[in-house]
């Protein structure tokens, strides 16, 4: 029943025939062949392709034999499975030619006879193999849909962002200023898809803000799970942090919708594994500052679906969505004693650094070069010295007094400086050295207060939601534009009452801080613009 005759035929036909059958010789009836299902599987030939070739040479197989052949060749040609944070591809037929055709390279395990790759590539591999006529067993992902309705009225630009993301296949990076309501855009995305969702935030505070936003602005019976620290709760909507996710992607890889908050962190070497280890076809990345100075934003766009929407702060300020604001740069001279110490440290640094840029010094210091290590120590002493001078401390007192009755946020770099400022002005303090419980209590007290001062180290640069803060004082910072934009964004969240936010930037006059200030305020097409008033 498996045999058939063909006559006449050429080499091209012969090549097709022997890809799924054995040549048994010739007799008076022509060339005799026997269908070999195992050979067909090895060569990646499907039952449909066998039928097509036989039709071309005028052969019709017995219906009973076709049924037997279908059973023998039945099942799947390719089976996809998830093993933790790895995608396993089990091929019952040869797929190497297909992979080469599409220039795809996947590690092959000859012992287990499977291919292993990252879940990120599942959807493209599945589409390719199915388009080549293979029978593919898809991943068995949770299909439990949930119903979630957003009760808040989204602003026009938020709706535009959601539409752009939808038109891009429910994938993409959305860039909006801090305070523009990116979290609500993510919640709207969840309500549209209604699929198991993993939200990745940068800080624990942001994790809780996402939970609060979902509970406050939605209706619907859907469980929200927090997956961080000792609390590991998986739910249809699961919220985690970068640091937790990277350690537990074996448990978090099968969500169908992935939301990455503060997405400019994602391209970092260890964090990109989150996006690669998640099978989610639908993706949304949110950031006020998606572009990176190291150029790795290209990787962010590749992993999350490209930049689909971007609006600048001045646009939203002009349209009344964000508060009007002013930036006041105040240059403060060093005391004579501070100037002497600064110049001495600078001479020592120049001697040790030998004209090398600081990034190079950091690199070779890690490699153990003694001079570079010493230069780095001196550099840090310089930053500490000018980070909080006597003149700055006096100016802080003056500003806080002048802005009495408002909420003031003071940004600095060092815990010791934050402690001193807090003692002098009697304000709240938030540092990374405090426990999570203490940070939460301080933040809640400041939110509930009608006025007051909150002193922050870099722990407050991202993710803090203080809608009614209207005055900021940058005591010390880096040359990072991202840090500057994030700090300014802390003051722009609420435009109620036509408030005008003010950011005071205190700069140690005649020091390297002047250069850092200029660098972080330099603008390009990728950066946010802002108004500037110099106070000499």
mmCIF file of N, CA and C in Angstrom, residues 396-459:
data_model
loop_
_atom_site.group_PDB
_atom_site.id
_atom_site.type_symbol
_atom_site.label_atom_id
_atom_site.label_comp_id
_atom_site.label_asym_id
_atom_site.label_seq_id
_atom_site.Cartn_x
_atom_site.Cartn_y
_atom_site.Cartn_z
ATOM 1 N N UNK A 396 20.008 77.742 51.627
ATOM 2 C CA UNK A 396 18.882 76.820 51.839
ATOM 3 C C UNK A 396 17.961 77.373 52.916
ATOM 4 N N UNK A 397 18.556 77.831 54.033
ATOM 5 C CA UNK A 397 17.741 78.420 55.111
ATOM 6 C C UNK A 397 16.917 79.582 54.572
ATOM 7 N N UNK A 398 17.551 80.436 53.784
ATOM 8 C CA UNK A 398 16.885 81.623 53.243
ATOM 9 C C UNK A 398 15.719 81.233 52.331
ATOM 10 N N UNK A 399 15.947 80.264 51.429
ATOM 11 C CA UNK A 399 14.895 79.846 50.489
ATOM 12 C C UNK A 399 13.722 79.224 51.242
ATOM 13 N N UNK A 400 14.027 78.333 52.189
ATOM 14 C CA UNK A 400 12.971 77.670 52.953
ATOM 15 C C UNK A 400 12.127 78.698 53.697
ATOM 16 N N UNK A 401 12.776 79.724 54.249
ATOM 17 C CA UNK A 401 12.053 80.775 54.959
ATOM 18 C C UNK A 401 11.164 81.552 53.996
ATOM 19 N N UNK A 402 11.712 81.883 52.822
ATOM 20 C CA UNK A 402 10.950 82.653 51.824
ATOM 21 C C UNK A 402 9.776 81.856 51.252
ATOM 22 N N UNK A 403 9.920 80.527 51.200
ATOM 23 C CA UNK A 403 8.883 79.678 50.606
ATOM 24 C C UNK A 403 8.001 79.034 51.683
ATOM 25 N N UNK A 404 7.987 79.629 52.861
ATOM 26 C CA UNK A 404 7.199 79.103 53.971
ATOM 27 C C UNK A 404 5.729 78.940 53.560
ATOM 28 N N UNK A 405 5.117 77.848 53.987
ATOM 29 C CA UNK A 405 3.724 77.576 53.640
ATOM 30 C C UNK A 405 3.590 76.677 52.423
ATOM 31 N N UNK A 406 4.716 76.369 51.739
ATOM 32 C CA UNK A 406 4.696 75.487 50.569
ATOM 33 C C UNK A 406 5.412 74.179 50.907
ATOM 34 N N UNK A 407 5.270 73.221 50.013
ATOM 35 C CA UNK A 407 6.017 71.977 50.151
ATOM 36 C C UNK A 407 7.311 72.087 49.354
ATOM 37 N N UNK A 408 8.433 71.898 50.061
ATOM 38 C CA UNK A 408 9.761 72.061 49.464
ATOM 39 C C UNK A 408 10.484 70.714 49.468
ATOM 40 N N UNK A 409 11.050 70.358 48.326
ATOM 41 C CA UNK A 409 11.837 69.127 48.215
ATOM 42 C C UNK A 409 13.286 69.515 47.939
ATOM 43 N N UNK A 410 14.202 69.020 48.779
ATOM 44 C CA UNK A 410 15.626 69.346 48.645
ATOM 45 C C UNK A 410 16.372 68.093 48.188
ATOM 46 N N UNK A 411 17.121 68.222 47.078
ATOM 47 C CA UNK A 411 17.848 67.095 46.503
ATOM 48 C C UNK A 411 19.342 67.236 46.781
ATOM 49 N N UNK A 412 19.950 66.194 47.316
ATOM 50 C CA UNK A 412 21.398 66.201 47.515
ATOM 51 C C UNK A 412 21.949 64.832 47.171
ATOM 52 N N UNK A 413 23.280 64.663 47.287
ATOM 53 C CA UNK A 413 23.917 63.424 46.868
ATOM 54 C C UNK A 413 24.342 62.547 48.040
ATOM 55 N N UNK A 414 24.662 63.159 49.160
ATOM 56 C CA UNK A 414 25.269 62.416 50.268
ATOM 57 C C UNK A 414 24.339 62.347 51.472
ATOM 58 N N UNK A 415 24.336 61.191 52.138
ATOM 59 C CA UNK A 415 23.506 60.991 53.317
ATOM 60 C C UNK A 415 23.892 61.980 54.420
ATOM 61 N N UNK A 416 25.204 62.177 54.612
ATOM 62 C CA UNK A 416 25.671 63.096 55.663
ATOM 63 C C UNK A 416 25.154 64.515 55.420
ATOM 64 N N UNK A 417 25.141 64.942 54.146
ATOM 65 C CA UNK A 417 24.622 66.265 53.813
ATOM 66 C C UNK A 417 23.125 66.339 54.082
ATOM 67 N N UNK A 418 22.413 65.271 53.734
ATOM 68 C CA UNK A 418 20.968 65.243 53.971
ATOM 69 C C UNK A 418 20.664 65.341 55.466
ATOM 70 N N UNK A 419 21.442 64.633 56.269
ATOM 71 C CA UNK A 419 21.240 64.666 57.721
ATOM 72 C C UNK A 419 21.482 66.060 58.292
ATOM 73 N N UNK A 420 22.559 66.734 57.813
ATOM 74 C CA UNK A 420 22.877 68.072 58.300
ATOM 75 C C UNK A 420 21.786 69.071 57.908
ATOM 76 N N UNK A 421 21.368 69.033 56.639
ATOM 77 C CA UNK A 421 20.328 69.952 56.170
ATOM 78 C C UNK A 421 19.038 69.743 56.958
ATOM 79 N N UNK A 422 18.677 68.480 57.138
ATOM 80 C CA UNK A 422 17.443 68.154 57.859
ATOM 81 C C UNK A 422 17.482 68.688 59.290
ATOM 82 N N UNK A 423 18.630 68.565 59.939
ATOM 83 C CA UNK A 423 18.752 69.077 61.315
ATOM 84 C C UNK A 423 18.635 70.591 61.356
ATOM 85 N N UNK A 424 19.303 71.256 60.424
ATOM 86 C CA UNK A 424 19.355 72.720 60.425
ATOM 87 C C UNK A 424 17.983 73.336 60.166
ATOM 88 N N UNK A 425 17.219 72.758 59.227
ATOM 89 C CA UNK A 425 15.929 73.363 58.857
ATOM 90 C C UNK A 425 14.740 72.647 59.504
ATOM 91 N N UNK A 426 15.007 71.513 60.174
ATOM 92 C CA UNK A 426 13.914 70.801 60.833
ATOM 93 C C UNK A 426 12.971 70.114 59.875
ATOM 94 N N UNK A 427 13.490 69.569 58.764
ATOM 95 C CA UNK A 427 12.630 68.925 57.767
ATOM 96 C C UNK A 427 12.634 67.414 57.862
ATOM 97 N N UNK A 428 11.780 66.791 57.059
ATOM 98 C CA UNK A 428 11.779 65.340 56.928
ATOM 99 C C UNK A 428 13.000 64.923 56.111
ATOM 100 N N UNK A 429 13.389 63.656 56.230
ATOM 101 C CA UNK A 429 14.540 63.163 55.472
ATOM 102 C C UNK A 429 14.245 61.774 54.918
ATOM 103 N N UNK A 430 14.712 61.529 53.692
ATOM 104 C CA UNK A 430 14.517 60.242 53.040
ATOM 105 C C UNK A 430 15.834 59.825 52.390
ATOM 106 N N UNK A 431 16.426 58.724 52.856
ATOM 107 C CA UNK A 431 17.678 58.240 52.267
ATOM 108 C C UNK A 431 17.583 56.747 52.021
ATOM 109 N N UNK A 432 18.485 56.237 51.191
ATOM 110 C CA UNK A 432 18.508 54.812 50.888
ATOM 111 C C UNK A 432 18.942 53.954 52.054
ATOM 112 N N UNK A 433 19.544 54.580 53.074
ATOM 113 C CA UNK A 433 19.990 53.820 54.247
ATOM 114 C C UNK A 433 18.847 53.535 55.221
ATOM 115 N N UNK A 434 17.736 54.208 55.029
ATOM 116 C CA UNK A 434 16.579 53.978 55.899
ATOM 117 C C UNK A 434 15.859 52.699 55.476
ATOM 118 N N UNK A 435 15.184 52.069 56.406
ATOM 119 C CA UNK A 435 14.408 50.874 56.075
ATOM 120 C C UNK A 435 13.216 51.265 55.199
ATOM 121 N N UNK A 436 12.698 50.281 54.464
ATOM 122 C CA UNK A 436 11.537 50.552 53.607
ATOM 123 C C UNK A 436 10.351 51.056 54.421
ATOM 124 N N UNK A 437 10.177 50.481 55.608
ATOM 125 C CA UNK A 437 9.065 50.895 56.464
ATOM 126 C C UNK A 437 9.215 52.359 56.876
ATOM 127 N N UNK A 438 10.446 52.741 57.271
ATOM 128 C CA UNK A 438 10.679 54.132 57.689
ATOM 129 C C UNK A 438 10.497 55.099 56.522
ATOM 130 N N UNK A 439 10.950 54.703 55.338
ATOM 131 C CA UNK A 439 10.790 55.566 54.155
ATOM 132 C C UNK A 439 9.310 55.767 53.845
ATOM 133 N N UNK A 440 8.544 54.687 53.937
ATOM 134 C CA UNK A 440 7.108 54.781 53.667
ATOM 135 C C UNK A 440 6.422 55.712 54.665
ATOM 136 N N UNK A 441 6.794 55.603 55.932
ATOM 137 C CA UNK A 441 6.180 56.442 56.967
ATOM 138 C C UNK A 441 6.501 57.910 56.754
ATOM 139 N N UNK A 442 7.779 58.204 56.430
ATOM 140 C CA UNK A 442 8.197 59.593 56.201
ATOM 141 C C UNK A 442 7.458 60.171 55.001
ATOM 142 N N UNK A 443 7.399 59.401 53.927
ATOM 143 C CA UNK A 443 6.740 59.883 52.714
ATOM 144 C C UNK A 443 5.259 60.134 52.957
ATOM 145 N N UNK A 444 4.612 59.259 53.698
ATOM 146 C CA UNK A 444 3.186 59.418 53.987
ATOM 147 C C UNK A 444 2.943 60.662 54.842
ATOM 148 N N UNK A 445 3.796 60.896 55.833
ATOM 149 C CA UNK A 445 3.660 62.085 56.671
ATOM 150 C C UNK A 445 3.810 63.358 55.845
ATOM 151 N N UNK A 446 4.801 63.348 54.940
ATOM 152 C CA UNK A 446 5.025 64.534 54.109
ATOM 153 C C UNK A 446 3.858 64.769 53.164
ATOM 154 N N UNK A 447 3.303 63.685 52.616
ATOM 155 C CA UNK A 447 2.146 63.814 51.723
ATOM 156 C C UNK A 447 0.945 64.400 52.458
ATOM 157 N N UNK A 448 0.744 63.967 53.702
ATOM 158 C CA UNK A 448 -0.416 64.409 54.459
ATOM 159 C C UNK A 448 -0.263 65.828 54.988
ATOM 160 N N UNK A 449 0.981 66.291 55.143
ATOM 161 C CA UNK A 449 1.212 67.634 55.676
ATOM 162 C C UNK A 449 0.785 68.697 54.673
ATOM 163 N N UNK A 450 0.360 69.849 55.164
ATOM 164 C CA UNK A 450 -0.051 70.948 54.274
ATOM 165 C C UNK A 450 1.155 71.712 53.744
ATOM 166 N N UNK A 451 2.284 71.646 54.467
ATOM 167 C CA UNK A 451 3.514 72.295 54.029
ATOM 168 C C UNK A 451 4.674 71.619 54.748
ATOM 169 N N UNK A 452 5.900 72.006 54.379
ATOM 170 C CA UNK A 452 7.058 71.411 55.031
ATOM 171 C C UNK A 452 8.181 71.166 54.048
ATOM 172 N N UNK A 453 9.255 70.541 54.550
ATOM 173 C CA UNK A 453 10.445 70.305 53.740
ATOM 174 C C UNK A 453 10.824 68.832 53.806
ATOM 175 N N UNK A 454 11.148 68.266 52.645
ATOM 176 C CA UNK A 454 11.616 66.889 52.561
ATOM 177 C C UNK A 454 12.992 66.892 51.914
ATOM 178 N N UNK A 455 13.988 66.352 52.617
ATOM 179 C CA UNK A 455 15.360 66.282 52.097
ATOM 180 C C UNK A 455 15.600 64.878 51.556
ATOM 181 N N UNK A 456 16.028 64.798 50.285
ATOM 182 C CA UNK A 456 16.199 63.511 49.614
ATOM 183 C C UNK A 456 17.635 63.316 49.154
ATOM 184 N N UNK A 457 18.110 62.083 49.224
ATOM 185 C CA UNK A 457 19.314 61.718 48.478
ATOM 186 C C UNK A 457 18.840 61.171 47.136
ATOM 187 N N UNK A 458 19.693 60.483 46.407
ATOM 188 C CA UNK A 458 19.326 60.005 45.068
ATOM 189 C C UNK A 458 18.188 58.992 45.083
ATOM 190 N N UNK A 459 17.817 58.484 46.271
ATOM 191 C CA UNK A 459 16.680 57.562 46.370
ATOM 192 C C UNK A 459 15.404 58.214 45.864
#
